[in-house]
Amino acid sequence: MQTLELCRPRAVACYLVIILLFVTATLWGQAPEGEIRVQVKDPSGAPMQASGKLESLAGGAARDFQTDAQGMVVVGNLPFGRYRLQISKSGFTTQSISIDVQTAAPVTRSVSMEIGAQAAKVDVVANTPLGGINQPLNEIPSPVQIATQTDIANSSALDIGDLMNRRLNGVFINEMQGNPFQPDVNYRGYTASPLLGTPEGLSVYVDGVRQNQPFGDVVSWDLISRNSISEMALIPGSDPVFGLNTLGGAISITTKSGLTNPGLSGQLLYGSSGRKQVEAEWGGGKATGFNWFFSANAFHETGWRSDSPSDVKQAFGKLGWRTDKTDLALTISFAYNTLTGNGIQDFRLLQTDYSSVYTIPDTTSNRSPSFNFIARHNFRDNLTFSGNIWYRWIRTETLNGNANDDAFSNPINQLTGDEIAALSAAGYAVPADGVDHSNFPSLSCIAEALMLASPDSTCDGVNIYSKEIQNDFGFSGQVAWEAKPWGHRNLFTVGALFDRGTIGYSQTAQFGYLNSAYRFVGVPAWQDGSTVDGDGNPVDARVSLHGVTPNGSVFITDTFSPARNWNVTLAGRFNTTTVDNTDRLNPVAGPGSLTGDYTYTRFNPSAGVTYNPISWLNFYANYSQANRAPTSIELGCADPNNPCSLPNALSSDPPLEQVITRTWEAGIRGRSERFHANWSAGPFRAENTNDILFVASQTTGTGYFQNFGKTLREGVEASVNGHLSRVGFGLDYTFLSATYQSVETLDGSANNTSDIALSGFPGVGGTITVHPGNRIPLVPKQTGKAYIDVQATSKLFFNFGLIANSSSYVRGNENNAYQPDGVYYLGPGVTPGYAIVNFAAHYDINRHLQLGVQVDNIGDRKYYTAGQLADTFIGANRLPVFAPFPAYDSGPQAGNAPLLNSTFFAPGAPRRAWVNLRVRF
C-alpha cells in the first residue's frame, strides 16, 4: 500500500521504474554468446570487399565492419538472438538478411552481390514510435511499407510527401494549397494536412517525436528536411501503439547519423519555375563512439503559377555517442520558410491560362527550432530501454486574401450620395455620373471604409491575417524485454508518454478590393465590430485564443510465437488528452465564447496474427482501434446557435465526441528468390464512428462542426517490387471505396441539388442531404504507381515513374448528385482521372562528381488533384462580374439575388525540368 501511495504523484514513471528494476533483477546474469561468419561474393562468384552492418533486432548498438580481400568477416561475442545483416557496396544492390543466433556454433552465410541501383530490401521495422526494438516484417500483422534514402534519391522526390506520392502504395495527394511543400497527404482516405480545419487521420513521427501540432493536429511538411531522412515506414491501419490520430495509419521517420552517413556531400540544382536549390550534408565519427551529422537545404523558386514564390531554409544536426550498450543522440532542427500557395482556380480560367491564380495573396510563414534528446541502453542483451525528451517552438503567420461573398450580389460600381461626399472630402476624384466605370471597382469600398459604415456590402475582398505560436514539450520512454517462456520467443514492450502543448492564436480581417493584378488591396476598415453588414449588424471576425493541450498515454505490445511459424501480437494504448481553451476577447464561458475545458480518454486495443507455412510465404490478419480528439478549431465552431462563416473561423464551443476508428485487414505476402521480388495483397476495412464534419446551419453560408454517425473506407491493396540484374521495378494498385454511412445535412450553397435550388430558386445557397453509400469527395476509387530503376552501366542510372489516379467527386458534391445547368452552376462535379510519367537520370563523372537531370510530367499533361464547388465573381473574360442576376421579386427568396457558381480545380504542375550536380567525398 505504501508503494501505491508513493507512486500516485508520478504514477506512470514510478511503475516503469518498478517494472524495470524487477525485470533487471530477475534476468541479471551472463548471457550465452555465438558468432556469425560471412563471405561476400560478386555476381561472378569471386570474393569481394564490401561494407557491412550487423544490428540486433532486440535493440542496442549496431556493429559496422569491412570484409577482407577474401570477402570474409567474422563477428563474434554475439548474445543469442535475431540480427539484421546488411551488406553494401557502391554500384551494387544492398543486401539485407535476417539471421538467428541460438547456439554457440558459428552461423555461416554467403552473400552474393548484384549490380544495380535498387534500394536495400529492409525486412525489419520498429514496432513503436521510439524505435530501438525491431521486428521482422513477417511478424507484423499489417502490410508495412518502407522507404530508404536510396528510394528518395532514385525517385527524385522534393520532400517526404512527394516521396510517398511517387513510391508508396495507396498514397495520393491533394494540392488544395497549390504549393509543393503544403500537400494534403492521403492514405486509405485519411489525411495529414498543413491546413487548419482538415480532419487529421494520420499520425507522423520523426525520431519518436509526434509531428501533429498541438493546434489542429496539422502537419507542416516543410519543417521536415528531405536530406536528413535515413528511412521511413508507413504503418497501415489504426495501430493504437502510435497514439492519437492514427486512424488510417502512421508515418515513422528515422533521421541520419554520422555512423550511417559518413562523409561530405552536396548538391546544386537549377531549372524550371526559377527553382534553385543547394543541399549539403556532413557526417562522421570517432573511435571513442562520438559521431556527428549535419545537413542544410536552401530552396527558392518563383513557382510555375503566377505570383507563387517559395523560400525554404532547413538545417538539421545530430550529435551522438555510441558504445556497445548505449546510444545517445541530440538532434537539433531549424526551419525558416515562406510559402505561397494560391490555391484552387475556376476551371474556365484554367482553360484559358493554366498558370493563372484566382486571387492574391495567400502566404504562410513557418519559423521553427526543435530539439530532441534520444537515449537507448541495453541493460542486458534481451532487455532494452529507449527514451527521448523534446521541445518544439513553432511560429506560423498567414495572409490569405478571400473574396467577400456578401458583396457579390450588389452593384458596387454605383456610388451613393454619402459615398460621393466621403470620397470628395478625402480628396478622391469622383466620376460626374456617380458610377465607378473601372473593371475593378474600388471607390464604393473605399468610401464605406472611410465612413466606417458597411464595407461588408461593397468591398469584394477580405485579407485575413493570422498568427499562431506553439510550444510543445514532452518525454517518452519504453522498456522492451525479449525472452523464451516455455521455449517460445516473446517480445514484450511497455512504454509511456507525456507532452504538453501551449497555443497562442490570433486572427484579424481587413476589408479590401480587387485590383487589376488580382490582388486584394486593404482599406482602413476591419472586421472588428466597428463596421456593419447590409442588415446593420456589427461585423467582428477577431479571434484571440490561448490553449493548453496536455496529453498522456501508456501502451503495451507483446508478440508471442506459440509455434515456429506463428506469431501473435496483442497491443493496447490508453490515451488521455485535454483541450483547455481561454478566449482572450470573451473569457467567460458560454455562448459566443471560446473558453472551454474538455478531457477525452480512451483505451484502444489491437490483435493480430501472422503465419509462415513456408519460408517465402506469409499470411497476416489484424484488428485495431484508434481515436482522435476534437481539435480547437472544431471545438471552436461546434455551436448550431453560433455558426461560423468558414471552417477555419471560430465561435463558441460545446463539446464534440472523439472520433473512433476500427480497422480490420488481412492479406498474403511473399518473396520470390528466383525473380528477386516481394509481393503482397490484401483487403482492409476501416469504420469511423462519431466522425466530425462541417455541416450547414440554417443561416445561409455558415455552418458548424458536428459529429457524424459513420463513415467507411474499405478496399484492396496489391503490390510487387524487386529487381532483375540491373533493373529495379515496382508496381502498386489500390481500390478504395470511401463512403458516408449515415444521413446528414451538409452545406450545398454551390450545388444545384440543394433544397433551395430544387424549390425553384437556384443560386442562393441551400443544403444537401447525404445518404449511406454516397462517396466522400477528393478520394479516388483507384490509385496506381509504377517505377523502373535501371543501372544501365556502372556509371549511368535512369528512372521512369508513373502516378495514376481515377476520378473523384469535388467538395460541395457530397451527395454525388450535382449537375451543371450552364446558367447558375458551371463546371463538372468530379475531378477527372489522370496519369503522369516522371523521368530522372544521373551519370557518375568520377567517384566524386555526379551529373543529373530530372523531368516531371514528361507528357505535359494538364490534370487536377482536387476540386471544389464555390461561387465566383470572376467572369470567363477574367473580369469581375457583380450582381450577375437580378434579385428574385417574389416567393420565399424575394429580395435575394442569385450568385454564379463554378467548379474550382487544384491544377497539377506541367512539364518541368532541372539539372543537378552532386559532389561526394
XYZ file of C-alpha atoms in Angstrom, residues 14 54 73 128 138 200 233 237 242 289 299 351 353 406 465 479 538 551 584 599 638 676 681 778 812 850 898 904:
28
model
C 7.101 5.143 -10.975
C 25.074 -6.065 -38.032
C 34.409 -11.287 -41.906
C 6.796 1.597 -31.730
C 6.708 -11.133 -41.471
C -6.274 14.738 -39.486
C 7.920 3.485 -42.579
C -4.385 0.720 -40.018
C 1.211 5.064 -32.407
C 31.945 6.415 -30.203
C 15.466 26.296 -51.773
C -8.793 26.527 -69.681
C -4.466 30.226 -68.719
C -21.589 39.462 -49.254
C -4.173 37.822 -41.033
C 11.278 -0.943 -21.879
C -21.690 44.562 -36.425
C -1.601 14.570 -23.371
C -8.930 36.388 -24.539
C -10.851 15.964 -21.474
C -19.445 23.483 -32.919
C 14.188 -11.267 -56.562
C -2.110 -8.321 -51.481
C -11.473 14.021 -53.076
C -19.548 20.517 -52.297
C 27.637 13.115 -60.500
C -28.593 34.598 -57.166
C -12.658 25.195 -58.924
